[in-house]
Short mmCIF file of C-alpha atoms in Angstrom, two decimals:
data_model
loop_
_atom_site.label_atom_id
_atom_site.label_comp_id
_atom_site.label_asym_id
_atom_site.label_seq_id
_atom_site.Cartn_x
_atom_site.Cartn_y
_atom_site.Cartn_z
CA UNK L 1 122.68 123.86 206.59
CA UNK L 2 125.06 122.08 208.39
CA UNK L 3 128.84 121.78 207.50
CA UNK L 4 128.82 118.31 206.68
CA UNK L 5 125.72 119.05 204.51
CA UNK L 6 127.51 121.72 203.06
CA UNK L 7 130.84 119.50 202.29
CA UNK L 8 128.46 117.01 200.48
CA UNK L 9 126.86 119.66 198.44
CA UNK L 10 130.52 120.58 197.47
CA UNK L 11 131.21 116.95 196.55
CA UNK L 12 127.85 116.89 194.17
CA UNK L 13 128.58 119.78 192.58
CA UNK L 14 132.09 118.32 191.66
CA UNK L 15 130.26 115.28 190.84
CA UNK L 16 127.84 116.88 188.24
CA UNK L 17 130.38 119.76 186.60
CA UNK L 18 132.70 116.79 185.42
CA UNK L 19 129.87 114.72 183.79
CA UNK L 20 129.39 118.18 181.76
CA UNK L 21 129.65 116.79 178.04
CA UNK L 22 129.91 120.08 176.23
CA UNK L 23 133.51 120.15 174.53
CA UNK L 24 132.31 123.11 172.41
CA UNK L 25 131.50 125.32 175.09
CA UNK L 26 134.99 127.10 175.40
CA UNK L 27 134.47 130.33 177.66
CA UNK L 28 131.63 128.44 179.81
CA UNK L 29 133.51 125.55 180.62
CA UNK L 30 136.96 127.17 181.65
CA UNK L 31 135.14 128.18 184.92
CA UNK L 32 134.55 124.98 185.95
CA UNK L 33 137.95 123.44 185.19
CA UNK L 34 139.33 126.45 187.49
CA UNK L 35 136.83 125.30 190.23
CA UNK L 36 137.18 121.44 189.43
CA UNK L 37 141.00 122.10 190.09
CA UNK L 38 140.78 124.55 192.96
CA UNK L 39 138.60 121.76 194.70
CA UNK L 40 138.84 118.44 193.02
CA UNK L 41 140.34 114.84 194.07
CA UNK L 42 143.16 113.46 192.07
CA UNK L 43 140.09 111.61 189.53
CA UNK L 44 137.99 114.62 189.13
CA UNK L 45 141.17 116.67 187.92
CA UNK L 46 141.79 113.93 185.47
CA UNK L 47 138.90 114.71 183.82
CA UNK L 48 139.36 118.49 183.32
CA UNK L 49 143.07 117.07 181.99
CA UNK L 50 140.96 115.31 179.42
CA UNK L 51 139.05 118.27 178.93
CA UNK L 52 142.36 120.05 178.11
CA UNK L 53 144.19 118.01 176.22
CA UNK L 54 140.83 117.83 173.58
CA UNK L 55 140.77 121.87 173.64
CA UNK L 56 145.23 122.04 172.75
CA UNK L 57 143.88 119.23 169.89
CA UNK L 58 140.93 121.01 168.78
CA UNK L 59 143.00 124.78 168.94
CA UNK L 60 142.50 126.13 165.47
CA UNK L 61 145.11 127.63 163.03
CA UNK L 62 144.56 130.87 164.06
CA UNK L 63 146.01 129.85 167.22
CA UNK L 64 142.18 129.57 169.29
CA UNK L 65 141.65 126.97 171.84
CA UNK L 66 138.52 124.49 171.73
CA UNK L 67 137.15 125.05 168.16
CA UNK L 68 135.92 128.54 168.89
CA UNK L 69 132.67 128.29 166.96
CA UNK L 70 129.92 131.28 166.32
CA UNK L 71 127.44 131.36 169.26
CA UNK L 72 123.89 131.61 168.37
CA UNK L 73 121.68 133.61 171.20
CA UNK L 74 117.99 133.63 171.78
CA UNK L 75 115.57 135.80 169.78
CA UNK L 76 115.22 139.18 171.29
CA UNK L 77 118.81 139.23 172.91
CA UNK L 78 120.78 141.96 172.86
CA UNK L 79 122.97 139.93 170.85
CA UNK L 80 121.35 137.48 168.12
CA UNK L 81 125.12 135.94 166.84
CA UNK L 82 128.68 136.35 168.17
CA UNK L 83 131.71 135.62 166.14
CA UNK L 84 134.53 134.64 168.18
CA UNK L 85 137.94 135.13 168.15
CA UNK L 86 141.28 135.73 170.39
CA UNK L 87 139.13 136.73 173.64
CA UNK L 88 136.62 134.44 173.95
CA UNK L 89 138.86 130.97 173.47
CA UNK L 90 141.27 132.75 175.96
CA UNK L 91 138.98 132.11 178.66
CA UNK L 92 140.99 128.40 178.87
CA UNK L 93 143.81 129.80 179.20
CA UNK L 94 143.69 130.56 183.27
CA UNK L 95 143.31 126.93 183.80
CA UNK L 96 145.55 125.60 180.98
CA UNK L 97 148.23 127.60 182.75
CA UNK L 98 147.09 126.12 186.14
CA UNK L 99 147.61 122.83 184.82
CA UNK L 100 151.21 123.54 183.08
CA UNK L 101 152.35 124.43 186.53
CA UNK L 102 151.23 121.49 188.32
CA UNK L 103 152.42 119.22 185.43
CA UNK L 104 155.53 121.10 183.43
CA UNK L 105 153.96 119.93 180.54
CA UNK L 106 155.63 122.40 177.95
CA UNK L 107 152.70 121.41 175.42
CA UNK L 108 150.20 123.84 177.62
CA UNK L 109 152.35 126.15 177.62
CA UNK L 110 153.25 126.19 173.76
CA UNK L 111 148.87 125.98 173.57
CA UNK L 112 148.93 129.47 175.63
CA UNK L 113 151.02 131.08 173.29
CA UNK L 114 149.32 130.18 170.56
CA UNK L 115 145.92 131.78 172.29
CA UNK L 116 147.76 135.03 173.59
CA UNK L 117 149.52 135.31 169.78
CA UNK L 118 145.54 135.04 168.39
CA UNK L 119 144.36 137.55 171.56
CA UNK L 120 146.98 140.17 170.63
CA UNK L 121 146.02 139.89 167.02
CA UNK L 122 142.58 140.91 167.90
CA UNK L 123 140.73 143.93 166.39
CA UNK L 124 140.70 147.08 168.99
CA UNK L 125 138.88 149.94 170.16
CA UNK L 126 140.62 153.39 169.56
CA UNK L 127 142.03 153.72 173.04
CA UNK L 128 143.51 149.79 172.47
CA UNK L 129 140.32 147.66 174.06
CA UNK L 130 140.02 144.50 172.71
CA UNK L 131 136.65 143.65 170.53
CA UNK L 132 134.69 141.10 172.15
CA UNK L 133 133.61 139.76 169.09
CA UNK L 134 134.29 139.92 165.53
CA UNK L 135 130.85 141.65 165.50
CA UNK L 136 132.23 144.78 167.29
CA UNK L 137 133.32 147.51 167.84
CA UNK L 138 131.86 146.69 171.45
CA UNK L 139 133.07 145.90 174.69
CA UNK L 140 131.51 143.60 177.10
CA UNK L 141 132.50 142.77 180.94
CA UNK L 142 132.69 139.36 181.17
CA UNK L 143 135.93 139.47 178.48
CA UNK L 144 137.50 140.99 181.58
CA UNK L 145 137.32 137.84 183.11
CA UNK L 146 138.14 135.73 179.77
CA UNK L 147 141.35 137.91 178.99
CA UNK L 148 143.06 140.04 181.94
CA UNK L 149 144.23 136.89 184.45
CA UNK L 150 145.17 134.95 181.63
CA UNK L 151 147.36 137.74 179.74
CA UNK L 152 148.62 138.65 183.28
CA UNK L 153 149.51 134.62 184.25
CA UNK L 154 150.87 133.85 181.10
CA UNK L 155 153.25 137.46 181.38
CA UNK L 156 154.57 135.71 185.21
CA UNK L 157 155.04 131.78 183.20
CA UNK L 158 157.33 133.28 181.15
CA UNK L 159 158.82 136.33 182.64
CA UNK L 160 157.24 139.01 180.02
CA UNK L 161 156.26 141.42 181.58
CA UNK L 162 154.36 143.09 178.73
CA UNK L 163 151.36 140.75 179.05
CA UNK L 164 150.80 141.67 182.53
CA UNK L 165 150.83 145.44 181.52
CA UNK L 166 148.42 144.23 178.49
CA UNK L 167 146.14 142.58 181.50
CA UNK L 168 145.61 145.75 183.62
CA UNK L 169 145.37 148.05 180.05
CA UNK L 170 142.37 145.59 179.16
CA UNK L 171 141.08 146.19 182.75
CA UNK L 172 141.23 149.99 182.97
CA UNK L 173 140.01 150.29 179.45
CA UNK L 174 136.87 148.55 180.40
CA UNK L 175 136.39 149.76 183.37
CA UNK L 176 136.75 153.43 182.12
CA UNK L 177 134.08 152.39 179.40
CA UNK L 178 131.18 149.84 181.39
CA UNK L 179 131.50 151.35 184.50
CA UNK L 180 129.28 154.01 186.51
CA UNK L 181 131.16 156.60 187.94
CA UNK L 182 128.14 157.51 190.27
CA UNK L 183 127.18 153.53 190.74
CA UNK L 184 130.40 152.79 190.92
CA UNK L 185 128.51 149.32 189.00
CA UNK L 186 129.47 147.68 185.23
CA UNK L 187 127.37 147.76 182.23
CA UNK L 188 127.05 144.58 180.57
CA UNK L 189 128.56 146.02 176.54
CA UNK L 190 129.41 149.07 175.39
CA UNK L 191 129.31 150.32 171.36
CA UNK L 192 131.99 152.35 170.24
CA UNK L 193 130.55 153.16 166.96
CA UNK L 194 127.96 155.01 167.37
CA UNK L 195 128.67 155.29 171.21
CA UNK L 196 126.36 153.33 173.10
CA UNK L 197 125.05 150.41 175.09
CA UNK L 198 123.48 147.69 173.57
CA UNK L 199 122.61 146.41 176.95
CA UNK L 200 123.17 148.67 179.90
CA UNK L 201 121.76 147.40 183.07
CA UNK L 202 123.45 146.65 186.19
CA UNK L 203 124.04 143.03 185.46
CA UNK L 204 124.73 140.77 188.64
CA UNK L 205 127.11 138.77 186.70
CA UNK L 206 128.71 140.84 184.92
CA UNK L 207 129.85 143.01 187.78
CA UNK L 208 130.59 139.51 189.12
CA UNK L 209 133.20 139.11 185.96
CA UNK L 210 134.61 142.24 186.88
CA UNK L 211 135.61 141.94 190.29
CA UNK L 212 136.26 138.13 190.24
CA UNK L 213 138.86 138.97 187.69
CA UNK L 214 140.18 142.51 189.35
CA UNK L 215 141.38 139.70 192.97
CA UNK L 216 142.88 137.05 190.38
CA UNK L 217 144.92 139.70 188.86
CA UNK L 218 145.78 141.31 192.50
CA UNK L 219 146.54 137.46 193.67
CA UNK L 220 148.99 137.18 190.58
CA UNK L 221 150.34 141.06 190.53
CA UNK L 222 150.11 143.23 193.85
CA UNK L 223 153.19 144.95 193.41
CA UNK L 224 152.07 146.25 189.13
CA UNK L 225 152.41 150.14 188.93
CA UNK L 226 148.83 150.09 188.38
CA UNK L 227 148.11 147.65 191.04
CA UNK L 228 146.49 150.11 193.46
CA UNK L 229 144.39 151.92 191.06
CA UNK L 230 143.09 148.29 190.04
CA UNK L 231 142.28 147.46 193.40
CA UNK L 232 140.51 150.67 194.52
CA UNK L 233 138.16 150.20 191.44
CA UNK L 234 137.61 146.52 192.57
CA UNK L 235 136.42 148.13 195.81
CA UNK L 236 134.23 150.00 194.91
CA UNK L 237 132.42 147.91 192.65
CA UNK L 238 132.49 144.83 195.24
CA UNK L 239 131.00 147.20 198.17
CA UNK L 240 128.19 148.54 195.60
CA UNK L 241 127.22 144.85 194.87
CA UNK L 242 127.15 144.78 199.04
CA UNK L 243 124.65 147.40 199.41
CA UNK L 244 122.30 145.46 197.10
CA UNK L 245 122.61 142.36 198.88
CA UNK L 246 119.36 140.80 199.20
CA UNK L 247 118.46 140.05 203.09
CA UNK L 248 118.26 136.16 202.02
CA UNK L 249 122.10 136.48 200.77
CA UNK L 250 121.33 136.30 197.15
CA UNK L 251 121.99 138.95 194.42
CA UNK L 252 119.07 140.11 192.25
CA UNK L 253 119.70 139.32 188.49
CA UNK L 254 119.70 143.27 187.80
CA UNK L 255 121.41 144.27 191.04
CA UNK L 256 118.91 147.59 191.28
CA UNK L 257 115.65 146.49 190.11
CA UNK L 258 113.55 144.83 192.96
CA UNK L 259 111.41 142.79 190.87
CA UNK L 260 114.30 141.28 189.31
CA UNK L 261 114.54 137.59 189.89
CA UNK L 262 117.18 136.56 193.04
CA UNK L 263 120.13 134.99 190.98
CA UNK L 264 123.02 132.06 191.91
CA UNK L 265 125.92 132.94 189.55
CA UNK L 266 126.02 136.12 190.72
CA UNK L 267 125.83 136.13 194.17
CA UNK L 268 128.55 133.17 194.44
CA UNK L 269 130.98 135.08 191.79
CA UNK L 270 130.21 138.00 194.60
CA UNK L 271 131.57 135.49 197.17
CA UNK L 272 134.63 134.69 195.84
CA UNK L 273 135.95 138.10 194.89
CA UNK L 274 134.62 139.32 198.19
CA UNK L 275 136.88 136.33 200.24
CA UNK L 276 139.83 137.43 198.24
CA UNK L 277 139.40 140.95 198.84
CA UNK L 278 139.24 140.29 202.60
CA UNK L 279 142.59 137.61 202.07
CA UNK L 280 144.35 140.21 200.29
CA UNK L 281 143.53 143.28 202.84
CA UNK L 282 141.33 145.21 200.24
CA UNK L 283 138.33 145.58 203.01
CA UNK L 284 136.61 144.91 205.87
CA UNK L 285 137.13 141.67 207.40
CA UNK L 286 133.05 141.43 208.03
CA UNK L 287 132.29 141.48 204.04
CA UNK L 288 133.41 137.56 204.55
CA UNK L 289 129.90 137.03 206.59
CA UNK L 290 128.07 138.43 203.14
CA UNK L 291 130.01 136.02 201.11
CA UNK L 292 129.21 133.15 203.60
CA UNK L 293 124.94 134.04 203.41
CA UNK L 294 125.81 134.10 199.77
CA UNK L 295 127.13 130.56 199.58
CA UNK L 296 124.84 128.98 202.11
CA UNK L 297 121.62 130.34 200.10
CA UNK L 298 122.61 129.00 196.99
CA UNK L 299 123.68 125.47 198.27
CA UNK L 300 120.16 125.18 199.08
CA UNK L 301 119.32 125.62 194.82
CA UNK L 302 121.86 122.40 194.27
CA UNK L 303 119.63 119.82 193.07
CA UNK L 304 120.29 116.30 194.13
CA UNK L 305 122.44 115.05 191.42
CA UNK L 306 124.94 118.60 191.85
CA UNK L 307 123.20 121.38 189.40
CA UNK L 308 123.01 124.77 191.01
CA UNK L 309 120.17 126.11 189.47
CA UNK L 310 118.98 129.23 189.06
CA UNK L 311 121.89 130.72 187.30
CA UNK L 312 120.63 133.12 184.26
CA UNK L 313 122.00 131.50 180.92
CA UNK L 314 124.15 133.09 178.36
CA UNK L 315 123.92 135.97 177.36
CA UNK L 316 122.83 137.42 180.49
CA UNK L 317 120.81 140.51 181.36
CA UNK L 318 117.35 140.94 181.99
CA UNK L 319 114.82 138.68 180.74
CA UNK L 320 116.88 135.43 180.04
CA UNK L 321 115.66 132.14 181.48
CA UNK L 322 117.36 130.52 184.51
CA UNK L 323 118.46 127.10 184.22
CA UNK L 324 122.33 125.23 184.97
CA UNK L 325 125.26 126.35 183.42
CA UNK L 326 129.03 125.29 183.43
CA UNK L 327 130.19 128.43 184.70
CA UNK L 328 127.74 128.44 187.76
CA UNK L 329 129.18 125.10 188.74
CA UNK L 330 132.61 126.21 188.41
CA UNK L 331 132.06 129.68 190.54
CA UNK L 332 129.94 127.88 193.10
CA UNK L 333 133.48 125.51 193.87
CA UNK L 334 135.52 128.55 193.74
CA UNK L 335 133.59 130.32 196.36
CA UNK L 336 133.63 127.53 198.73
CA UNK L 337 137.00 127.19 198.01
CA UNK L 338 137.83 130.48 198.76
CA UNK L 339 135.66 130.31 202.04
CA UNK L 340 136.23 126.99 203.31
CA UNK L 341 137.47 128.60 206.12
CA UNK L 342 134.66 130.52 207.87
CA UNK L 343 132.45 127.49 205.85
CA UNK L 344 134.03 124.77 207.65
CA UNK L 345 134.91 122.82 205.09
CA UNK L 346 138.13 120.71 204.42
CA UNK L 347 141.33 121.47 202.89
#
């Protein structure tokens, strides 16, 4: 694909994510206002304003952004209902904070405290991880993503640095749970009572969680005490997703099972953390040509009208169907974003 192709892919895919009408979808959403800002003309960031502004009017008395209604998963699903609370409507409140800085509006910020006020008050594991759902105790990855850069931006907003620490305890306290020592690779959720997995493959996605958040926190804290810890862990994880690189540039669905289906939202969430690693000095300059295959492969799944396909929908693991999801949108953007250097693209 060319690099003008590949620039109007980027502008369909901006087209489509903003025509999403989903205001309910809290967590899936909040991955496409980060990419519709990261890439988006002065219009298309209007409309993940809008998008905003309805989740600070919808934010419920218990302080959670966008309604934060039960989810209802397919039969068979590791999961069959999931009550949220404090982690799951956090997941708005990366790009709420984005958009406070570019705006000073002091209404987002009085919206994040709210949300970090209803995160802290949420139910923990013994050694202090915070419940996914209601429905716990269990921990799942992609809450590392939902909670650790928004604890850790809202701690640099306003100076306290207790949030950030909160942000890198989260981190280590899932990692230390969901993560192979021997794999170095996540689970997707972990039981504390009685101790177990309720889903335990290598999920593409969910390692993508991890390490997408691990170079968001890095970007926003290098110098934190735990800092280098966090980002040999990152390493790790992001060079194990390497090794099972498909030769077309896609990641498998379950990263080690070869008849698992070759999946987008993966393989782009590998290609943004894997661009910031290389930004930030975390590895090999050469990891950026993986993350390149990655993007270029899955441009070529972008339908007409801007949907990458082929992303497995919610909740993720083996056996879902594939179809177009906010959050695919939103890491596709990011990735280019991050790579629209080597990619040729503008900006």
């Amino acid at each position: 694909m060319s690099e003008q192709n590949l620039e109007s892919v980027v502008k369909r895919v901006l087209t489509y994510t903003i025509t999403i009408d989903r205001q309910r979808d809290d967590w899936q959403r909040a991955s496409a206002m980060s990419g519709v800002l990261a890439c988006g003309d002065d219009q298309e960031v209007a409309v993940v304003k809008g998008w905003l502004d309805r989740a600070v009017a919808t934010q419920n008395s218990q302080g959670n952004l966008s309604f934060s209604e039960p989810e209802y998963f397919p039969a068979g699903s590791h999961v069959g209902r999931a009550t949220p609370h404090g982690p799951l409507s956090s997941s708005f409140g990366y790009p709420l904070l984005e958009l406070h800085q570019r705006t000073g509006d002091a209404r987002y910020l009085e919206a994040a405290e709210r949300q970090v006020a209803a995160l802290m008050r949420a139910p923990r594991t013994s050694d202090g991880g915070i419940w996914s759902h209601k429905d716990g105790p269990e921990l799942w990855v992609d809450f590392v993503y939902m909670m650790c850069p928004f604890l850790a931006r809202f701690g640099t907003v306003t100076g306290d640095t207790a949030y950030v620490d909160e942000a890198f305890h989260q981190f280590d306290v899932h990692v230390q749970h969901l993560v192979d020592p021997q794999a170095h690779l996540a689970r997707h959720a972990w039981r504390e009572t009685p101790n177990s997995f309720p889903q335990s493959t290598f999920w593409s996605r969910g390692n993508g969680w991890l390490v997408a958040a691990a170079v968001q926190l890095l970007e926003l804290c290098p110098d934190h005490e735990k800092s280098r810890w966090l980002a040999d862990a990152a390493v790790r994880t992001l060079s194990a997703m390497a090794r099972h690189q498909d030769r077309t540039g896609y990641l498998r669905n379950i990263l080690d099972d070869p008849d698992s289906p070759l999946e987008s939202s993966g393989s782009v969430m590998f290609a943004y953390a894997a661009a910031k690693a290389v930004e930030q000095g975390l590895v090999d300059p050469e990891l950026i040509d993986a993350a390149v295959r990655a993007v270029r492969v899955v441009s070529g799944e972008v339908s007409e009208d801007g949907a990458v396909r082929g992303v497995s929908v919610p909740p993720g693991g083996p056996g879902v169907p594939f179809g177009v999801t906010p959050f695919g949108q939103g890491f596709f953007l990011l990735a280019c974003h991050a790579l629209r250097k080597p990619l040729g693209l503008p900006g």
